[in-house]
Short mmCIF file of C-alpha atoms in Angstrom, two decimals:
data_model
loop_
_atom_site.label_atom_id
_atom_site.label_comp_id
_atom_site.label_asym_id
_atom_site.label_seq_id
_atom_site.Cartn_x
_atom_site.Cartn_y
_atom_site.Cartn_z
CA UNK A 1 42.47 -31.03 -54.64
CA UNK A 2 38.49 -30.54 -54.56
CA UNK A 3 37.05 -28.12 -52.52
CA UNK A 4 35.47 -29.81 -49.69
CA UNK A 5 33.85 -26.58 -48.00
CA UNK A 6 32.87 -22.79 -48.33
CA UNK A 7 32.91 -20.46 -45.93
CA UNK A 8 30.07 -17.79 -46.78
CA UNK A 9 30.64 -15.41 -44.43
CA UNK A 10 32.48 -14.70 -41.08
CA UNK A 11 31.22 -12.33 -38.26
CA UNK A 12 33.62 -11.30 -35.73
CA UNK A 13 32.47 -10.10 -32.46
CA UNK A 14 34.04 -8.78 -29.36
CA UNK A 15 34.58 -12.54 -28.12
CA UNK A 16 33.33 -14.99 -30.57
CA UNK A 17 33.47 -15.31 -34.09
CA UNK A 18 30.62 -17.15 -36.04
CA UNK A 19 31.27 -18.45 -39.58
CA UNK A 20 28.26 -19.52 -41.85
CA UNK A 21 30.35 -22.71 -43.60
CA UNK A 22 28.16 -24.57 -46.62
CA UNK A 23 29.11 -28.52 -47.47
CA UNK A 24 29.93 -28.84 -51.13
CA UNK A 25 27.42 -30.85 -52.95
CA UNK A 26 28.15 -34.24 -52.96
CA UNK A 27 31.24 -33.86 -50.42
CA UNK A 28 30.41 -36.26 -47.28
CA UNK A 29 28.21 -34.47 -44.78
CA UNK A 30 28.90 -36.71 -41.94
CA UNK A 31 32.54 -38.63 -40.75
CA UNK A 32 30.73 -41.97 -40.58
CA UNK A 33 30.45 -41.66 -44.61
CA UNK A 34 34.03 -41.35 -44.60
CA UNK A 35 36.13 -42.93 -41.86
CA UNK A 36 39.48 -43.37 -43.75
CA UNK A 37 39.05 -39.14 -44.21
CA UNK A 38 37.96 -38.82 -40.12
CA UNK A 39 41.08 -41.52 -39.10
CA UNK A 40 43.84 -39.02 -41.06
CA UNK A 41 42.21 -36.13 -39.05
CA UNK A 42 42.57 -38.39 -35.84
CA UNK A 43 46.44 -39.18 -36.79
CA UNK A 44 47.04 -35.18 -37.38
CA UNK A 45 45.66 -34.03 -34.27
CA UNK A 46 45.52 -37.24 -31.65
CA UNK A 47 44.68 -34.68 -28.53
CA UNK A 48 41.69 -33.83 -30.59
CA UNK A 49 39.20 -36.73 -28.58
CA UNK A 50 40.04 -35.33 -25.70
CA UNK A 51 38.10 -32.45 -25.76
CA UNK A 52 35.03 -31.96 -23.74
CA UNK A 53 31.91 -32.56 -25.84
CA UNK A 54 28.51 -32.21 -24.41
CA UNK A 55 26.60 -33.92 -26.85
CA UNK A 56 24.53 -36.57 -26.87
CA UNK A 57 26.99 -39.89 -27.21
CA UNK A 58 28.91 -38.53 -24.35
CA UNK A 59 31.48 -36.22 -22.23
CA UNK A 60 34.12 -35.89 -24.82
CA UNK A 61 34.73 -35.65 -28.70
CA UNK A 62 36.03 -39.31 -28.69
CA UNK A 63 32.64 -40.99 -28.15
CA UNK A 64 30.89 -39.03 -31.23
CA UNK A 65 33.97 -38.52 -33.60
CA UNK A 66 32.95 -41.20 -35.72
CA UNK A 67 29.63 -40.39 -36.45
CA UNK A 68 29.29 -36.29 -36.41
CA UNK A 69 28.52 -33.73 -38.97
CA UNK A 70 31.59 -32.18 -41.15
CA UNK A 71 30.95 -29.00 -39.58
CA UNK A 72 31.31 -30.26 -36.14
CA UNK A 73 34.72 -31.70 -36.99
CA UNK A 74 35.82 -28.25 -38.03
CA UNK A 75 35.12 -27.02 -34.64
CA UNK A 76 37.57 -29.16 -33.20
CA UNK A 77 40.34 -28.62 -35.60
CA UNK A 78 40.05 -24.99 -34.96
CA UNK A 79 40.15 -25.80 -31.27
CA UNK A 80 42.75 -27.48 -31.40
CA UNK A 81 44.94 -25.41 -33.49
CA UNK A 82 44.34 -22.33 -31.43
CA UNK A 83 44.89 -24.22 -28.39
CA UNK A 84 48.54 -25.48 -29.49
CA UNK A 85 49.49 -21.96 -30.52
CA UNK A 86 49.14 -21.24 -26.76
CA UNK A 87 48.65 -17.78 -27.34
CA UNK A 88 44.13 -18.02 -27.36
CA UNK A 89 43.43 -17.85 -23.98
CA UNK A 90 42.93 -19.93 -20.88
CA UNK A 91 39.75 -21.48 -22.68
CA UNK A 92 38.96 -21.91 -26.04
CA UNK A 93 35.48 -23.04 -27.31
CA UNK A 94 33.11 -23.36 -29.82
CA UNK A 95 29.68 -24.45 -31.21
CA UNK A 96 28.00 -25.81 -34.21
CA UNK A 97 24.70 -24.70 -35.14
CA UNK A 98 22.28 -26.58 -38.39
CA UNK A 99 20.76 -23.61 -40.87
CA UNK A 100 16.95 -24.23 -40.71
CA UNK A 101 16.12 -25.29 -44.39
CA UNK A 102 19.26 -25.75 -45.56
CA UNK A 103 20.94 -29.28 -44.80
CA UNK A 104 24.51 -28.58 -45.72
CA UNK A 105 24.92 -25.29 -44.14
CA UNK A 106 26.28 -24.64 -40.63
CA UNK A 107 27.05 -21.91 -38.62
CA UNK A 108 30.35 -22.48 -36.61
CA UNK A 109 31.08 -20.14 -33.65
CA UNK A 110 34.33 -20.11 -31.86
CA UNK A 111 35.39 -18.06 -29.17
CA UNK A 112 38.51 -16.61 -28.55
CA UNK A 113 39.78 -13.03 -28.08
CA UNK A 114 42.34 -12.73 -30.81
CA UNK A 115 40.05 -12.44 -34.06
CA UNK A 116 42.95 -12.78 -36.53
CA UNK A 117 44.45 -15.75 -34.99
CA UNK A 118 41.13 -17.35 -34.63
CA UNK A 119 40.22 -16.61 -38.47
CA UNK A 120 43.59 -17.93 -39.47
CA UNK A 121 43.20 -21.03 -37.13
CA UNK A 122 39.75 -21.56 -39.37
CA UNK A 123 41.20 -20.96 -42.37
CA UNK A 124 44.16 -23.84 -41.46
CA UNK A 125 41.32 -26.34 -40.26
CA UNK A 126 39.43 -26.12 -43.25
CA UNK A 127 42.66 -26.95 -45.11
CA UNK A 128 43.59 -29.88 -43.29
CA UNK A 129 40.17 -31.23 -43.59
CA UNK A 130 40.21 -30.73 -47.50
CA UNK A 131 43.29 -32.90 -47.59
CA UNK A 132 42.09 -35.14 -45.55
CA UNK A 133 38.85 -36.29 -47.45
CA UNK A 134 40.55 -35.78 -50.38
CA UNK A 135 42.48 -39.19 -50.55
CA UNK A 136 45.05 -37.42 -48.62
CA UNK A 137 47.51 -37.39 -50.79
CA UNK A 138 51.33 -35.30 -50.57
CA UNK A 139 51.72 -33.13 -49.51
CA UNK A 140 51.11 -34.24 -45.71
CA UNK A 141 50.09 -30.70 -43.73
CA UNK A 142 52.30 -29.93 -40.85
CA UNK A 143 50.54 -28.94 -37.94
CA UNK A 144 53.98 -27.56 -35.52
CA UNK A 145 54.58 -25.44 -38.86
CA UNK A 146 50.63 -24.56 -38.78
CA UNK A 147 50.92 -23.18 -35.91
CA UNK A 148 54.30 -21.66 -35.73
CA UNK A 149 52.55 -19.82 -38.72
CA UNK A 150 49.85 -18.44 -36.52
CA UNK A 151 51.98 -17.29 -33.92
CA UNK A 152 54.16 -15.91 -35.98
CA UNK A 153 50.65 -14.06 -38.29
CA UNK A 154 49.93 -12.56 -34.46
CA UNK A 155 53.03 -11.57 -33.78
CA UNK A 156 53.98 -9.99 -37.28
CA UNK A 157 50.65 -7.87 -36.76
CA UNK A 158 51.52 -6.41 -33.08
CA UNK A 159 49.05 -5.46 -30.81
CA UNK A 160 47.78 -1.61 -32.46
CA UNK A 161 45.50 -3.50 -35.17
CA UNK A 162 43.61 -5.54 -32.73
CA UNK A 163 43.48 -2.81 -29.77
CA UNK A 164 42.30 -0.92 -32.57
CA UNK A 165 39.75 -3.05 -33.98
CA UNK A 166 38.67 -3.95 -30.48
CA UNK A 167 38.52 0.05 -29.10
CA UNK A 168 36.77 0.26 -32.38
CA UNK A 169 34.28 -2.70 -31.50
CA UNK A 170 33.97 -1.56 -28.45
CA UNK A 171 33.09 2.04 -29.28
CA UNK A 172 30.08 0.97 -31.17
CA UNK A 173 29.30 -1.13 -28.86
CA UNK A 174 29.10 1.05 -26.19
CA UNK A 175 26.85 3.44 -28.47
CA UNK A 176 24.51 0.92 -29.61
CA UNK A 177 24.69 0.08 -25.91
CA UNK A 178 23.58 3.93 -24.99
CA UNK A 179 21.52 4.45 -27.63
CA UNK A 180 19.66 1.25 -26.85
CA UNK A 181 19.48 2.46 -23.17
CA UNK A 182 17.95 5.80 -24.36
CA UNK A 183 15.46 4.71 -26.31
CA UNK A 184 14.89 2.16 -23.34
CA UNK A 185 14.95 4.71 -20.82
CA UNK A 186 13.11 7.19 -22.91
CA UNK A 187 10.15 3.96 -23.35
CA UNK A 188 10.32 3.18 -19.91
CA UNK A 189 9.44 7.11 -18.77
CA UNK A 190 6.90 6.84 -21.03
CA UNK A 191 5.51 3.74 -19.93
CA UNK A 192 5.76 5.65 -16.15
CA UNK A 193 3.93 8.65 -17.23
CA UNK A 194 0.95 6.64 -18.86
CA UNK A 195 1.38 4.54 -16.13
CA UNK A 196 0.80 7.44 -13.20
CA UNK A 197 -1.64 9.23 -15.23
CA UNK A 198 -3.94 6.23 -15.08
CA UNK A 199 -2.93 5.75 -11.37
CA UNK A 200 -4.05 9.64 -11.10
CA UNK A 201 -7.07 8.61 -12.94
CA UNK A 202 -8.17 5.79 -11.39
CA UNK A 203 -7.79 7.61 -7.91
CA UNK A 204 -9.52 10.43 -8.96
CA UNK A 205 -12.01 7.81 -9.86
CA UNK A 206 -11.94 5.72 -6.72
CA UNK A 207 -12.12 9.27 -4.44
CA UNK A 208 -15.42 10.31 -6.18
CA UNK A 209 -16.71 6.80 -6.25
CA UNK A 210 -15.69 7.26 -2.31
CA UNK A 211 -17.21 10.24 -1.78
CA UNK A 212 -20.53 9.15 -3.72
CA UNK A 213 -20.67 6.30 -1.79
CA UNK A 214 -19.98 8.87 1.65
CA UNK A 215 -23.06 10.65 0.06
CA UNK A 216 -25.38 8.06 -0.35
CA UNK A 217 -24.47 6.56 2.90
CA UNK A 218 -25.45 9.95 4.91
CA UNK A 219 -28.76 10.24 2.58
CA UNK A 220 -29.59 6.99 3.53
CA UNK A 221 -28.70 7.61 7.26
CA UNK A 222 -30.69 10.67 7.04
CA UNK A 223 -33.73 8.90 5.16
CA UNK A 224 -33.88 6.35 7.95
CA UNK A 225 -33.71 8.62 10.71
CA UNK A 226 -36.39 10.97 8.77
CA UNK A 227 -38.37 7.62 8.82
CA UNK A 228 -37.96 6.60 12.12
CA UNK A 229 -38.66 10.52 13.01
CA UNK A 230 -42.23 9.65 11.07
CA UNK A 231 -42.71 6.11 12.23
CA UNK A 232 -42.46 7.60 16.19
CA UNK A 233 -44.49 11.01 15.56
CA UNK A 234 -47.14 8.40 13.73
CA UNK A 235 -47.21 6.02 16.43
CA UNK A 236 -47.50 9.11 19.32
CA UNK A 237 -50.04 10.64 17.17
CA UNK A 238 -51.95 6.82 16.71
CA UNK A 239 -51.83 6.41 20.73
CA UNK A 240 -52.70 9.72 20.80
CA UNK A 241 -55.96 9.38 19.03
CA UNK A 242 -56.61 6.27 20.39
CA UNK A 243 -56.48 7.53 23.72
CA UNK A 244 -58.90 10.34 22.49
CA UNK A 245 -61.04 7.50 21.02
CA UNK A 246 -60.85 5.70 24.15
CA UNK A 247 -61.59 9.07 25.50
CA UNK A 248 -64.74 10.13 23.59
CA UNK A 249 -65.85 6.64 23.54
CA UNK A 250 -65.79 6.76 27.29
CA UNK A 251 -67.27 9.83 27.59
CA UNK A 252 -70.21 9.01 25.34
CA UNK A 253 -70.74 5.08 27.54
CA UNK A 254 -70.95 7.79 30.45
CA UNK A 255 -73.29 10.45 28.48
CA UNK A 256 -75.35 7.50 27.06
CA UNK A 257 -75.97 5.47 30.28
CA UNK A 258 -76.70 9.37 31.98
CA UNK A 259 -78.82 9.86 29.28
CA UNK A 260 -80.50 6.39 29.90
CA UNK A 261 -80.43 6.84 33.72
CA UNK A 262 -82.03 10.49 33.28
CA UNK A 263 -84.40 8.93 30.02
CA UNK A 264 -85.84 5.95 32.53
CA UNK A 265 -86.43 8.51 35.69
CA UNK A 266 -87.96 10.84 33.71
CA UNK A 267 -90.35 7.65 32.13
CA UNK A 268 -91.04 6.83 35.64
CA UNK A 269 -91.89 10.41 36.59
CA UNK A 270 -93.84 10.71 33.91
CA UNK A 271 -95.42 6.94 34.61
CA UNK A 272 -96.07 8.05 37.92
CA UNK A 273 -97.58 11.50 37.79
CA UNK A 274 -99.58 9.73 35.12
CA UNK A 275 -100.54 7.49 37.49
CA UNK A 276 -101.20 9.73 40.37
CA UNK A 277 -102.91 11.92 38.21
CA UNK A 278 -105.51 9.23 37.01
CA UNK A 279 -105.95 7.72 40.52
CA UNK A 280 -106.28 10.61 42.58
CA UNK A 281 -108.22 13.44 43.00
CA UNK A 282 -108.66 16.56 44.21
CA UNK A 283 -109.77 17.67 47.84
CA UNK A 284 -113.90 18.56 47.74
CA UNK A 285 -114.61 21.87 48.56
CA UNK A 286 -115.37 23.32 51.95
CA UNK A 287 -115.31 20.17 53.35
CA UNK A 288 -111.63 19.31 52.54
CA UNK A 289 -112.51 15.49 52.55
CA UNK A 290 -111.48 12.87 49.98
CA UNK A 291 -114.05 11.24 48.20
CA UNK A 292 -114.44 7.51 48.53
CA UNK A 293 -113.18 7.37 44.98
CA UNK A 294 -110.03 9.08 45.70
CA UNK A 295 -109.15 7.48 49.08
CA UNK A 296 -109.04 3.82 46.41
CA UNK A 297 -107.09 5.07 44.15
CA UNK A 298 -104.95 6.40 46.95
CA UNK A 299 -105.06 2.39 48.03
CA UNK A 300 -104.28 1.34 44.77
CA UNK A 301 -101.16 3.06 44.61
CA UNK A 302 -98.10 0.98 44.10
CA UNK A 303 -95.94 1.16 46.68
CA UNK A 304 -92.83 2.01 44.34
CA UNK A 305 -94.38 4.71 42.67
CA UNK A 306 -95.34 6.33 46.58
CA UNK A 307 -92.31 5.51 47.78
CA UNK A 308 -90.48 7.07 44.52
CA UNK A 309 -92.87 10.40 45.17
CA UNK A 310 -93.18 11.32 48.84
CA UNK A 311 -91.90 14.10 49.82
CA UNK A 312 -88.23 14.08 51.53
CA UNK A 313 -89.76 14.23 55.45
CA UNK A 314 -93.21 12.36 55.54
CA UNK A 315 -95.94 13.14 57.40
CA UNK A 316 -96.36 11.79 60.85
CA UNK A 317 -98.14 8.88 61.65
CA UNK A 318 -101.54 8.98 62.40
CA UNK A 319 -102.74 8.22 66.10
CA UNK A 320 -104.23 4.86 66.47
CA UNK A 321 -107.37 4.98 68.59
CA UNK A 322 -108.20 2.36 70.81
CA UNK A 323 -110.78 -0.19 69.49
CA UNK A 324 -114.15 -0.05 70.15
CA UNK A 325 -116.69 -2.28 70.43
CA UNK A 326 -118.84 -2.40 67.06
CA UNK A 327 -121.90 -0.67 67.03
CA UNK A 328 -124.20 -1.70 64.34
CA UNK A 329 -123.81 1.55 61.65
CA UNK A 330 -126.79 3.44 60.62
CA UNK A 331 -127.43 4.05 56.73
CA UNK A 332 -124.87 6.11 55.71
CA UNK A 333 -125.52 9.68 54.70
CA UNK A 334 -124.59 11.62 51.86
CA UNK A 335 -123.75 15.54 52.97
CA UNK A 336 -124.45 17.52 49.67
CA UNK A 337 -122.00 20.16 49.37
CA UNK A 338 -124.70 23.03 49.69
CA UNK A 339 -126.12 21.13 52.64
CA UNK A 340 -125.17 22.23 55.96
CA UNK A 341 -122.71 20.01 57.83
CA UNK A 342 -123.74 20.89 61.44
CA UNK A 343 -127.30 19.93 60.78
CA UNK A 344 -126.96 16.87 59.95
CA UNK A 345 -126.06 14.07 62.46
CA UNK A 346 -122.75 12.35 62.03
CA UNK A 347 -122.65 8.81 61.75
CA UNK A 348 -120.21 6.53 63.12
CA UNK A 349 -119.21 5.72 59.38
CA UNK A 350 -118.11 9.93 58.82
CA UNK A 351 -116.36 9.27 62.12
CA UNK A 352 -114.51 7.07 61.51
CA UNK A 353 -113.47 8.70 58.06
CA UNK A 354 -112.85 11.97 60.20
CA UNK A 355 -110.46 9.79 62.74
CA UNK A 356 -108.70 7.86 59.88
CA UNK A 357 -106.54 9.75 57.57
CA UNK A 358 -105.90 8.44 54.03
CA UNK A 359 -103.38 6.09 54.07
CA UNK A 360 -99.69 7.32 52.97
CA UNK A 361 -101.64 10.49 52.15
CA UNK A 362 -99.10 13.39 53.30
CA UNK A 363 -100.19 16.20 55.58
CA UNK A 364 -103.21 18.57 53.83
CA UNK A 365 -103.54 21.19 56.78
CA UNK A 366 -101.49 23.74 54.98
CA UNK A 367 -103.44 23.42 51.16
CA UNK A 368 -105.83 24.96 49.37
CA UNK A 369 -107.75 21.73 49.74
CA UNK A 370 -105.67 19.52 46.97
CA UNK A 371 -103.94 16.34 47.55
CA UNK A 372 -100.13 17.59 46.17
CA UNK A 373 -98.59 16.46 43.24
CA UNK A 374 -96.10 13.77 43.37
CA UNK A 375 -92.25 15.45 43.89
CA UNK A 376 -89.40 14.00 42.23
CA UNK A 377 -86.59 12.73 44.35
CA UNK A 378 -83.09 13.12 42.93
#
């Protein structure tokens, strides 16, 4: 009988077992290229499209047994056989996996506690399905005595081997486990440490960046109130000098319009002694009488500039004599100084000059015979 399949390589594990299985060339790859093979499979093991299949034709092996890789098939076999033996567990399962650039090699995994029983379950499948697409000739496999045989493999080998094996498994595992954990662990407290120091870092960072920005915050608080310090001392000091403009400016409208007031009396004074002085003259000797020339320009006196120069208290005014009837007026007669006064006869002309006083003329009984100077009234 050809070979149908070869398995490369088992790995057992603490509750599967995967077996790398490899199609011999030419051997069908798929049950559809071989139904008479897939039908003496069917008649072995009738229960075996009952089991639950999640693949893509539907919920059990019966809607894809007739078109499903080789592989597959061996699955179910296995299955099967380590379910009748009654002795694999509540639940028995298994998966079939395509090798990536290979076509005819699989990876079958089965699971199931017992690893002897579930090797020699694989081992029986792979028979069956040899003999089956194989023309099936004699003789016919047995599948009670199949698995009467792997009871009775499991029971011939006692339970030390497999506690054993499985303390044995388990022992590694548990140190890859804690070795795995240390190295983890000893990663991970790395990964903390780097981790705080950059937290430590970065707050060291964010304080001084803090504090900075404290700093600059106060200096600016401190340059604004400096400012404002300025701006107010700037503005008293403007007010103040414009009040001491205002001030000065003030004082020199006052001192200039005094200074005009006191410039245009002092023109006037000076117009008006001028005045006086050219108009007037002084008293003639001996006689103390004005000269006809003098009593004029007494006349011609505006009336501002005598009112402007009289004295404070002036002189009282002179008695009016009663009229008299006109007299026709002999020649008039000049009195020469050196001429004596009593000799010659007065004239009703002098007489009248002796009864009249000059006109605003102030009183001349106490000089030396001058008119006085014009006085200046503050």
């Amino acid at each position: 009988m050809a070979q149908l399949m070869d398995i490369q390589r088992v790995e057992i594990g603490p509750e599967n077992l995967t077996a790398r299985v490899r199609m011999a060339d030419g051997a069908p790859l798929m049950t559809s290229e071989d139904l008479q093979g897939t039908t003496r499979v069917y008649r072995l093991l009738p229960h075996i499209i009952e089991h639950a299949c999640l693949g893509d034709a539907g919920d059990t092996f019966k809607a894809c047994m007739g078109n499903t890789e080789l592989a597959h098939l061996l699955e179910h076999v296995t299955v099967e056989l380590l379910a009748q033996t009654d002795i694999a567990g509540d639940i028995t399962s298994g998966r079939t996996f395509p090798i990536e650039g290979d076509p005819r090699s699989f990876d079958v995994e089965i699971s199931c506690k017992d690893d002897v029983l579930t090797v020699a379950a694989l081992l029986s499948a792979v028979w069956i399905l040899d003999w089956a697409y194989t023309d099936g000739g004699d003789p016919v496999p047995d599948v009670d005595a199949t698995v009467d045989g792997l009871r009775n493999l499991v029971a011939s080998l006692g339970d030390e081997p497999g506690t054993s094996y499985k303390e044995k498994v388990k022992g590694e595992i548990l140190a890859d486990v804690q070795r795995e954990y240390q190295e983890a662990l000893a990663m991970r407290e790395q990964e903390i440490a780097q981790r705080e120091e950059e937290i430590e870092v970065a707050r060291s960072e964010a304080e001084a960046a803090a504090r900075e920005r404290a700093e600059e915050r106060a200096r600016e608080r401190a340059r604004l109130e400096e400012e404002r310090r300025r701006a107010e001392e700037e503005a008293r000091a403007a007010q103040e000098a414009a009040r001491q403009e205002e001030e000065r400016a003030r004082r020199e409208q006052e001192e200039a319009a005094e200074a005009a007031r006191r410039a245009e009396e002092d023109r006037l004074f000076e117009e008006v002694a001028r005045e006086a002085e050219r108009r007037t003259t002084v008293l003639m000797p001996d006689e103390g009488r004005e000269s006809p020339e003098a009593v004029q320009a007494s006349r011609d006196l505006p009336d501002a500039a005598v009112i402007e120069w009289q004295p404070k208290e002036a002189a009282p005014a002179p008695q009016v004599e009663p009229e008299v009837e006109a007299t026709p007026e002999p020649e008039p007669h000049y009195a020469a100084p050196w001429e004596d006064e009593s000799e010659q006869p007065a004239t009703p002309a002098d007489a009248k000059a002796d009864a009249e006083p000059l006109p605003d003329a102030a009183d001349t009984s106490g000089s030396e015979g001058h008119i006085p100077g014009p006085q200046r009234v503050r």
